[in-house]
Amino acid sequence: GAGTYERDLSKEAYAGDSVTSRQWYRPSPPTRKVRWSARDNVNYMEAGVLASLTFTAHNAAQLLRNFWQKGANSIARARTEKPYAYVIPGFARQRDPKRAAYLVNQLERQAIEIRRRTAGDSAGDFVILRDQPYGDLVANLLARTAYPASAKYPPYDDVAWTLGDLYGVSVAGVNDTSVFHWTGLELLKDTVAATGTVVGSGSTYVMAYRAQGELLPALYALRADRPAARAWAAESSFTVGKDTFPIGSVIWEGLSAGAAAKLAGDYALPLVAAALPAVPRHELRTPRVAIYHTWLDTQDEGWSRYTFEHLRIPYTPIDKDDLKRGRLRERFDVILVPNARGGLPEWIHGIDAKWGPLPYLKTAETPALGAPESSPDVTGGPGFEGLGELEKFAEQGGELVTLGASTVMAAGSGIARALSPHAAGALFHPGSVVRARSRRRASPILYGFPEQFTLFRGNGPLFEVDQRDSAMLVLQYGAGIKAEKDEGPMLGMPETGPAAAADKKDKPASDSAYVVSGMVRNENEILGQGAIFDVPVGTGRVVAFTFDALHRYLNHHEFPLVWNALLNWDAKIR
């Protein structure tokens, strides 16, 4: 509570140490008991701000000198430490040019100096020399981190923020000091923008889909501007002239030349005008999306909404009251449930009703409340009735997408009955970039992605399916295929000698490179486990992620996994 009362800190710890002990980050620890309130907390922070401002005012010259010295040290250090620079290949050599432009602009916003090559085969590449005042920040944002697994105290949150991996952008370090003498480098003085072009001739337009994050926003915008235009996903690879288009590539019909040029230019989508290719396909029908939130935990739901709004993807926010009202399938095609903490009882019952009523409404006294949703009472949850309506939604052909810990709700309630918890008690997995591998290459959820790629995962529950349901496993953690346990001879199978058995016995693939950036303890407990499941429910499905693919608007590389699930919500490919 916020009231003033006696707090006993004698058993409280932070980073493994008693909060009453003196540490480098806590020079003035509290006593074992304190009389404290929320007002004391505010006053304490205010005092810290005022003290900092006072120190700054009295020591302006010293602080300015120190700031300059840090920049000078950074420049000197960068001339003796590898890598000496980083290169971001130009847009033509990036899988998703828009994300590459986003990365360059993000770095510029941090006052990092970036140069662009103006001539030769590497024209268009972005070069970031580390001998600059913010050279250490360059390394912080682009280098892969190796948090020590043997550290005395484990981290509690993200320990990897390698932006190239998180954005799906190719970045390379340069270990040759000649980079300091490269010519033909022009300093960027403004933000950059990636655009696409249209080539070829024909009434149909095709695009090689490589999980570009702009495809879903582009299709929503196209539906609003040209409702007669139709888009299709190719269910196998095909060729146009000498070019090969991978599975999942997009075919447009009903586009004028002007509309195609605008689509390519605004969203950096490379279009090829051609004759209609003879390939199996299904239509990409932009869904009516709802984002569900529980009043118990709204932080990650807010990040999901931010992502949708920032990319201009339309959605409707819903809560427990919407579930209880039912008739969900009449209003929505997809319901996204963002990552949220809590076990099944919390998903069913929400905030304990004994604390109610707790209104979340816009009033004269609370003008900032009541948006994007309001409720006269946020206590309570959807109840068994509300979860039953969610199950009915899937059974009637809707798609339920759960992110991270919200999969607890779908699995525990029986909506996705094939899913069961997987115990991994010794696994410690703070937010890190790790490797994953496809288990169903033809799944529309994986359109545009290679067989192996990286993703970002933090701590959270794992799930599994029985072997008979292994087709529901779409993506696994780790680059190697999980070997089945050798159970010995099997009735109905040919017998083999001991030597033959030893030769044929599956051996787990080497997976020492599971962690790309960050740290994971006891990683063997997650290798081969499910990262994404596609579970049939009636005529619909549950697409269950065991990581948050919309984490804090950070892991852009994974957004298209969610966009694929949305765009292919009614695809009957199993």
XYZ file of C-alpha atoms in Angstrom:
574
model
C 0.000 0.000 0.000
C 0.902 3.659 -0.284
C 0.337 4.475 3.379
C 2.950 5.262 5.994
C 3.830 2.300 8.183
C 6.784 0.359 9.542
C 8.596 -1.743 6.916
C 10.812 -4.675 7.923
C 13.757 -4.929 5.510
C 15.779 -7.477 7.473
C 15.031 -10.307 5.023
C 14.999 -8.269 1.800
C 17.781 -8.662 -0.759
C 18.809 -7.077 -4.042
C 21.226 -8.790 -6.450
C 21.878 -11.382 -3.748
C 22.918 -8.939 -1.017
C 20.897 -7.721 1.929
C 19.377 -4.324 1.165
C 20.741 -3.101 4.496
C 24.365 -3.835 3.490
C 26.720 -1.211 2.105
C 27.564 -1.762 -1.562
C 29.218 0.311 -4.298
C 25.769 1.093 -5.674
C 24.284 1.636 -2.188
C 26.688 3.777 -0.129
C 24.029 4.755 2.424
C 21.943 1.638 3.186
C 18.706 1.841 5.178
C 18.268 0.495 8.676
C 16.717 -2.949 9.204
C 13.360 -1.285 9.922
C 12.102 1.946 8.422
C 8.944 3.986 8.645
C 8.136 4.639 4.997
C 5.377 5.634 2.590
C 4.872 6.346 -1.099
C 5.347 10.035 -0.304
C 8.774 9.245 1.183
C 9.635 7.435 -2.040
C 8.744 10.494 -4.130
C 10.632 12.801 -1.783
C 13.677 10.509 -1.917
C 13.777 10.648 -5.733
C 13.187 14.400 -5.741
C 16.080 14.877 -3.325
C 18.327 12.875 -5.651
C 17.360 15.014 -8.650
C 17.900 18.258 -6.744
C 21.265 17.062 -5.447
C 22.365 16.179 -8.986
C 21.262 19.534 -10.375
C 23.000 21.370 -7.535
C 26.233 19.463 -8.117
C 26.027 20.237 -11.836
C 25.479 23.945 -11.216
C 28.455 24.145 -8.840
C 30.827 22.006 -10.932
C 29.912 22.911 -14.509
C 33.502 23.352 -15.743
C 34.674 20.062 -14.237
C 31.737 18.126 -15.712
C 32.253 19.656 -19.141
C 35.962 18.776 -19.013
C 35.152 15.202 -17.934
C 32.612 14.854 -20.730
C 35.214 15.988 -23.257
C 37.796 13.626 -21.744
C 35.481 10.642 -22.078
C 35.051 11.405 -25.774
C 38.814 11.772 -26.233
C 39.401 8.462 -24.417
C 36.830 6.777 -26.633
C 38.584 7.996 -29.790
C 41.994 6.836 -28.568
C 40.749 3.442 -27.404
C 38.973 2.731 -30.695
C 42.258 3.035 -32.591
C 43.747 0.104 -30.676
C 40.723 -2.174 -30.140
C 39.020 -4.432 -32.684
C 36.733 -4.007 -34.439
C 37.833 -0.583 -35.576
C 34.609 0.029 -37.469
C 31.287 -1.522 -38.417
C 29.785 -1.761 -41.890
C 26.061 -1.971 -42.573
C 25.741 -3.205 -46.184
C 23.580 -1.060 -48.452
C 19.873 -1.525 -48.909
C 20.278 -3.660 -52.045
C 22.118 -6.276 -49.976
C 19.704 -6.334 -47.038
C 16.834 -8.770 -46.548
C 14.611 -5.981 -45.257
C 15.802 -2.549 -46.473
C 13.312 -0.666 -44.293
C 14.786 -2.220 -41.152
C 18.299 -1.336 -42.329
C 17.239 2.287 -42.750
C 15.595 2.180 -39.326
C 18.860 0.958 -37.759
C 20.933 3.676 -39.442
C 18.487 6.351 -38.305
C 18.398 4.953 -34.773
C 22.180 5.209 -34.548
C 22.076 8.759 -35.895
C 19.604 9.718 -33.176
C 22.289 8.781 -30.645
C 24.702 11.367 -32.150
C 26.749 8.572 -33.749
C 28.631 9.653 -36.880
C 27.851 7.508 -39.936
C 29.437 7.667 -43.375
C 28.215 6.279 -46.687
C 30.396 4.852 -49.428
C 29.938 6.740 -52.665
C 31.816 4.665 -55.242
C 32.822 1.150 -56.224
C 31.151 -2.189 -55.618
C 30.418 -1.165 -52.029
C 28.644 2.078 -52.928
C 25.696 2.590 -50.621
C 27.253 0.781 -47.663
C 27.166 2.573 -44.298
C 30.485 2.805 -42.449
C 30.672 3.610 -38.738
C 34.185 4.340 -37.507
C 34.694 3.776 -33.812
C 37.245 6.585 -33.397
C 34.574 9.121 -32.530
C 33.259 10.525 -29.237
C 30.448 7.944 -29.084
C 32.588 5.067 -30.345
C 31.979 3.028 -27.201
C 28.232 3.387 -27.710
C 28.673 2.056 -31.251
C 30.209 -1.119 -29.813
C 27.515 -1.358 -27.136
C 24.739 -1.282 -29.722
C 26.274 -3.377 -32.508
C 28.622 -5.884 -30.861
C 27.351 -9.196 -29.577
C 27.436 -9.401 -25.792
C 28.818 -12.276 -23.738
C 27.385 -11.910 -20.261
C 29.491 -14.160 -17.986
C 27.464 -17.242 -17.053
C 29.618 -17.571 -13.937
C 28.759 -14.087 -12.647
C 28.171 -13.973 -8.897
C 24.643 -12.642 -9.300
C 22.466 -13.416 -12.300
C 20.724 -10.633 -14.218
C 16.950 -10.352 -13.973
C 16.200 -8.742 -17.343
C 17.539 -8.395 -20.884
C 21.295 -8.870 -21.286
C 21.540 -8.569 -25.079
C 20.658 -5.618 -27.280
C 22.667 -6.358 -30.431
C 20.635 -4.203 -32.781
C 21.727 -5.887 -36.005
C 20.409 -9.240 -34.787
C 17.293 -7.741 -33.240
C 16.396 -5.821 -36.400
C 17.377 -8.570 -38.843
C 20.008 -6.343 -40.458
C 23.420 -7.529 -41.688
C 26.230 -5.808 -39.767
C 29.930 -6.658 -40.020
C 32.901 -5.595 -37.919
C 36.100 -4.385 -39.594
C 39.347 -5.575 -37.977
C 41.757 -3.844 -40.384
C 43.142 -0.442 -39.401
C 43.104 0.563 -43.054
C 39.451 1.416 -42.499
C 40.632 4.707 -40.990
C 42.000 5.636 -44.405
C 39.157 4.547 -46.655
C 38.257 7.131 -49.267
C 34.915 7.938 -50.789
C 33.107 8.204 -47.448
C 30.445 10.887 -47.173
C 29.212 11.942 -43.727
C 25.461 11.542 -43.316
C 23.760 14.775 -42.337
C 20.142 13.604 -42.431
C 18.048 10.472 -41.985
C 17.950 7.888 -44.752
C 14.991 6.183 -46.423
C 14.776 2.864 -48.269
C 12.531 2.570 -51.313
C 11.662 -0.207 -53.732
C 11.283 -0.296 -57.489
C 9.137 -2.001 -60.107
C 10.821 -3.846 -62.966
C 9.573 -6.001 -65.814
C 6.325 -5.893 -67.751
C 2.984 -7.585 -67.254
C -0.397 -7.181 -65.581
C 0.520 -9.193 -62.476
C 3.075 -8.170 -59.873
C 5.180 -10.581 -57.819
C 7.486 -9.982 -54.882
C 10.146 -12.207 -53.362
C 9.015 -12.363 -49.752
C 11.889 -12.498 -47.291
C 9.921 -11.597 -44.164
C 9.950 -7.864 -44.849
C 8.201 -6.226 -41.912
C 6.383 -3.747 -44.149
C 4.226 -6.297 -45.975
C 1.352 -6.362 -43.478
C 1.060 -2.539 -43.145
C 1.266 -2.299 -46.948
C -1.610 -4.741 -47.431
C -3.823 -2.896 -44.951
C -3.108 0.392 -46.698
C -3.777 -1.225 -50.072
C -7.098 -2.640 -48.889
C -8.184 0.846 -47.807
C -7.079 2.528 -51.067
C -7.860 -0.208 -53.596
C -10.293 -2.763 -52.167
C -10.534 -4.556 -55.534
C -6.825 -5.463 -55.523
C -6.020 -8.963 -54.319
C -2.855 -10.488 -52.899
C -1.881 -14.163 -52.828
C 0.833 -16.182 -51.105
C 2.632 -18.774 -53.220
C 2.603 -22.209 -51.584
C 5.787 -23.272 -53.348
C 8.738 -21.578 -54.989
C 8.515 -20.489 -58.622
C 10.576 -18.748 -61.277
C 10.027 -15.659 -63.381
C 12.642 -15.383 -66.087
C 15.946 -16.112 -64.386
C 14.738 -15.140 -60.911
C 13.599 -17.654 -58.291
C 10.876 -16.612 -55.854
C 10.744 -18.539 -52.551
C 7.700 -20.111 -50.949
C 5.486 -17.416 -49.439
C 6.274 -14.894 -52.165
C 3.411 -12.521 -52.890
C 1.393 -12.240 -56.105
C -0.757 -9.150 -56.700
C -3.672 -8.859 -59.095
C -5.778 -5.806 -59.829
C -2.951 -3.298 -59.327
C -2.451 -0.421 -61.712
C 1.093 0.575 -62.643
C 0.776 3.687 -60.482
C -0.466 1.726 -57.468
C 2.366 -0.775 -57.863
C 4.945 2.023 -58.005
C 3.501 3.599 -54.857
C 3.473 0.260 -53.045
C 7.102 -0.373 -53.938
C 8.247 3.162 -53.156
C 6.442 3.686 -49.867
C 7.189 0.263 -48.366
C 10.507 -0.700 -50.026
C 8.932 -3.816 -51.546
C 10.681 -4.953 -54.750
C 7.972 -5.717 -57.338
C 8.365 -7.523 -60.639
C 5.695 -7.068 -63.309
C 5.120 -10.417 -65.033
C 2.566 -12.879 -66.329
C 0.568 -14.729 -63.665
C 2.810 -17.589 -62.466
C 1.368 -21.107 -62.398
C 1.869 -21.914 -58.723
C -0.455 -23.152 -55.929
C -1.496 -20.181 -53.825
C -3.934 -18.897 -51.217
C -5.318 -15.426 -50.750
C -3.907 -13.059 -48.159
C -6.993 -11.549 -46.588
C -6.159 -8.887 -44.018
C -7.905 -9.921 -40.799
C -10.031 -8.042 -38.320
C -7.706 -8.068 -35.312
C -8.442 -7.688 -31.612
C -5.765 -7.275 -28.939
C -6.869 -8.739 -25.615
C -5.549 -7.497 -22.335
C -5.919 -8.492 -18.736
C -6.125 -5.649 -16.233
C -3.764 -7.666 -14.039
C -0.693 -7.038 -16.222
C -0.740 -4.462 -19.021
C 2.927 -3.607 -19.657
C 3.648 -5.943 -22.585
C 0.144 -5.463 -23.930
C 1.001 -1.773 -24.148
C 4.100 -2.579 -26.178
C 2.023 -4.736 -28.549
C -0.439 -1.885 -29.032
C 2.449 0.528 -29.568
C 3.835 -1.737 -32.297
C 0.495 -1.955 -34.091
C -0.129 1.772 -33.841
C 3.398 2.762 -34.890
C 3.163 0.554 -37.988
C -0.445 1.644 -38.682
C -1.958 -1.809 -38.337
C -5.628 -1.490 -37.336
C -6.883 -3.368 -34.275
C -9.616 -3.283 -31.631
C -8.688 -3.444 -27.918
C -10.815 -5.872 -25.884
C -10.873 -7.000 -22.268
C -12.682 -9.382 -19.922
C -16.068 -7.753 -20.489
C -15.803 -8.313 -24.264
C -15.081 -11.992 -23.734
C -18.071 -12.405 -21.461
C -20.341 -10.718 -24.009
C -19.353 -13.391 -26.532
C -20.091 -13.481 -30.291
C -16.396 -12.842 -30.873
C -16.229 -14.577 -34.230
C -18.782 -12.156 -35.663
C -16.442 -9.248 -34.966
C -12.922 -10.653 -35.330
C -10.803 -13.046 -37.365
C -7.750 -12.952 -35.087
C -7.413 -12.313 -31.358
C -3.878 -11.548 -30.204
C -3.092 -12.129 -26.522
C 0.171 -10.305 -25.649
C 2.675 -11.586 -23.130
C 1.386 -11.283 -19.565
C 2.316 -12.880 -16.275
C 0.068 -15.026 -14.135
C -1.099 -18.605 -13.838
C -4.404 -19.964 -15.034
C -6.329 -18.740 -11.906
C -5.209 -15.166 -12.667
C -6.247 -15.503 -16.308
C -9.676 -16.703 -15.219
C -10.354 -14.475 -12.214
C -8.110 -11.427 -12.791
C -7.630 -8.948 -9.952
C -9.239 -10.200 -6.763
C -12.778 -8.823 -6.617
C -12.355 -8.080 -2.899
C -10.460 -4.943 -3.940
C -13.334 -3.716 -6.098
C -14.889 -1.808 -7.437
C -11.816 -0.181 -8.991
C -12.913 2.071 -11.864
C -10.632 2.990 -14.751
C -12.603 5.878 -16.215
C -11.914 9.336 -17.553
C -13.334 11.854 -15.088
C -12.599 15.422 -14.046
C -10.426 14.023 -11.239
C -8.714 11.408 -13.451
C -8.490 12.926 -16.956
C -5.591 10.677 -18.011
C -7.446 7.426 -17.369
C -9.963 5.576 -19.510
C -7.909 5.142 -22.698
C -7.604 3.178 -24.854
C -10.160 1.242 -22.816
C -12.220 2.007 -19.759
C -14.045 -0.062 -17.188
C -16.253 0.737 -14.220
C -14.455 -2.049 -12.353
C -11.149 -3.619 -13.383
C -11.340 -6.335 -10.723
C -12.457 -9.811 -11.654
C -11.676 -11.605 -14.884
C -13.442 -13.185 -17.835
C -14.307 -16.215 -15.731
C -14.897 -19.687 -17.098
C -17.642 -18.242 -19.254
C -15.298 -15.775 -20.945
C -12.624 -18.382 -21.662
C -15.358 -20.598 -23.054
C -16.225 -17.836 -25.500
C -12.563 -17.616 -26.504
C -12.554 -21.341 -27.211
C -15.767 -20.988 -29.205
C -14.099 -18.244 -31.244
C -11.354 -20.657 -32.333
C -13.744 -23.532 -32.921
C -15.754 -21.321 -35.283
C -12.735 -20.582 -37.492
C -10.956 -17.765 -35.650
C -7.242 -17.648 -34.918
C -5.982 -17.115 -31.371
C -2.347 -15.931 -31.183
C -0.665 -16.099 -27.773
C 2.712 -14.508 -27.048
C 5.126 -15.696 -24.370
C 3.589 -16.383 -20.968
C 0.042 -15.834 -22.236
C 0.292 -19.319 -23.759
C -0.338 -20.503 -20.174
C -3.944 -19.428 -20.640
C -4.480 -21.298 -23.917
C -2.763 -24.479 -22.723
C -4.005 -24.550 -19.131
C -7.625 -23.822 -19.995
C -7.735 -26.602 -22.576
C -8.359 -24.281 -25.534
C -5.119 -25.648 -27.006
C -5.511 -29.035 -25.416
C -2.548 -30.580 -27.229
C -0.143 -28.254 -25.376
C 1.201 -29.192 -21.965
C 3.812 -27.505 -19.753
C 7.418 -28.576 -20.159
C 9.406 -28.553 -16.927
C 12.821 -26.932 -17.215
C 13.552 -26.040 -13.622
C 17.305 -25.468 -13.976
C 17.014 -23.301 -17.096
C 17.906 -19.641 -16.601
C 17.232 -17.597 -19.709
C 17.384 -13.786 -19.314
C 16.650 -11.794 -22.469
C 19.183 -13.038 -25.035
C 19.544 -13.540 -28.776
C 19.529 -17.284 -29.510
C 19.290 -19.624 -32.491
C 16.120 -21.335 -33.673
C 15.370 -23.864 -36.396
C 12.337 -24.574 -38.523
C 10.488 -27.839 -37.962
C 7.807 -27.186 -40.607
C 9.356 -25.444 -43.585
C 6.029 -25.145 -45.435
C 4.207 -23.455 -42.555
C 2.944 -19.988 -43.546
C 4.088 -18.778 -40.133
C 7.677 -19.225 -41.341
C 7.243 -17.725 -44.806
C 10.231 -15.554 -45.677
C 12.516 -16.976 -42.976
C 15.502 -19.273 -43.581
C 15.713 -22.730 -42.044
C 17.813 -21.340 -39.180
C 17.646 -17.831 -37.763
C 17.998 -15.910 -34.519
C 15.316 -14.721 -32.150
C 15.133 -12.952 -28.806
C 13.906 -14.842 -25.728
C 13.707 -14.063 -22.030
C 12.645 -16.161 -19.059
C 9.225 -17.730 -19.416
C 7.351 -21.021 -19.497
C 7.934 -23.756 -22.068
C 5.382 -26.119 -23.599
C 5.412 -29.372 -25.514
C 3.176 -31.719 -27.486
C 3.035 -35.519 -27.609
C 4.998 -37.178 -30.383
C 1.775 -37.983 -32.248
C 1.141 -34.216 -32.440
C 4.689 -33.334 -33.529
C 3.344 -31.749 -36.728
C 2.070 -28.906 -34.528
C 5.678 -27.940 -33.709
C 6.578 -25.183 -36.182
C 9.805 -23.753 -34.749
C 12.232 -25.103 -32.154
C 14.970 -23.589 -30.016
C 18.491 -24.489 -31.088
C 19.979 -25.089 -34.507
C 20.119 -28.902 -34.256
C 17.211 -31.312 -34.620
C 16.271 -32.886 -31.311
C 17.085 -36.608 -31.335
C 14.420 -38.983 -30.072
C 15.379 -41.148 -27.120
C 16.581 -44.618 -28.151
C 14.062 -47.040 -26.619
C 15.767 -50.250 -27.848
C 14.125 -52.970 -29.977
C 10.570 -52.379 -31.186
C 8.051 -55.079 -32.106
C 7.197 -54.849 -35.802
C 10.514 -53.263 -36.776
C 13.446 -55.178 -38.369
C 16.057 -56.290 -35.873
C 19.601 -55.016 -36.279
C 22.842 -56.063 -34.685
C 24.562 -54.041 -31.957
C 27.070 -52.618 -34.416
C 24.365 -51.510 -36.836
C 22.376 -50.005 -33.981
C 25.410 -48.063 -32.852
C 25.954 -46.727 -36.366
C 22.339 -45.686 -36.917
C 21.587 -44.287 -33.506
C 20.660 -40.630 -33.749
C 23.107 -38.290 -32.131
C 22.146 -34.774 -31.090
C 23.650 -32.129 -33.298
C 26.298 -29.892 -31.788
C 24.480 -26.829 -30.508
C 27.195 -24.958 -28.663
C 26.230 -21.806 -30.582
C 22.692 -21.644 -29.202
C 23.446 -18.307 -27.517
C 24.334 -15.655 -30.080
C 24.325 -12.671 -27.740
C 23.659 -12.602 -24.000
C 23.727 -15.535 -21.581
C 21.772 -18.733 -20.856
C 22.438 -21.184 -18.059
C 21.681 -24.896 -18.516
C 20.770 -24.382 -22.157
C 20.503 -28.141 -22.781
C 17.082 -27.981 -21.149
C 15.680 -25.810 -23.942
C 17.453 -27.208 -27.010
C 14.894 -28.857 -29.274
C 11.921 -27.515 -27.316
C 9.066 -25.724 -29.035
C 9.304 -22.027 -29.833
C 6.085 -21.803 -31.925
C 3.166 -24.246 -32.099
C 0.255 -24.311 -34.558
C -2.598 -26.144 -32.819
C -5.856 -26.910 -34.674
C -9.000 -26.084 -32.690
C -12.278 -26.871 -34.458
C -12.125 -25.052 -37.793
C -9.703 -22.494 -36.347
C -6.376 -22.636 -34.607
C -4.159 -21.434 -31.782
C -0.731 -20.119 -32.802
C 1.247 -20.305 -29.573
C 4.585 -18.506 -29.174
C 6.756 -19.394 -26.181
C 8.630 -16.100 -26.535
C 7.415 -12.534 -26.942
C 7.854 -11.698 -30.629
C 6.682 -8.102 -29.954
C 9.058 -7.376 -27.084
C 9.299 -3.663 -26.264
C 9.379 -2.617 -29.934
C 12.880 -4.063 -29.968
C 13.014 -7.405 -31.821
C 11.819 -6.163 -35.231
C 13.291 -9.252 -36.873
C 10.517 -11.337 -35.263
C 7.543 -9.077 -35.986
C 6.977 -10.818 -39.356
C 6.406 -14.121 -37.534
C 3.330 -12.526 -35.989
C 2.435 -10.765 -39.248
C 2.628 -14.137 -41.048
C 0.217 -15.634 -38.541
C -2.172 -12.727 -39.089
C -1.947 -12.685 -42.881
C -2.382 -16.452 -43.197
C -5.034 -16.734 -40.506
C -7.404 -18.756 -42.704
C -4.800 -20.708 -44.697
C -5.629 -24.417 -44.514
C -2.049 -25.636 -44.827
C -1.323 -28.127 -42.082
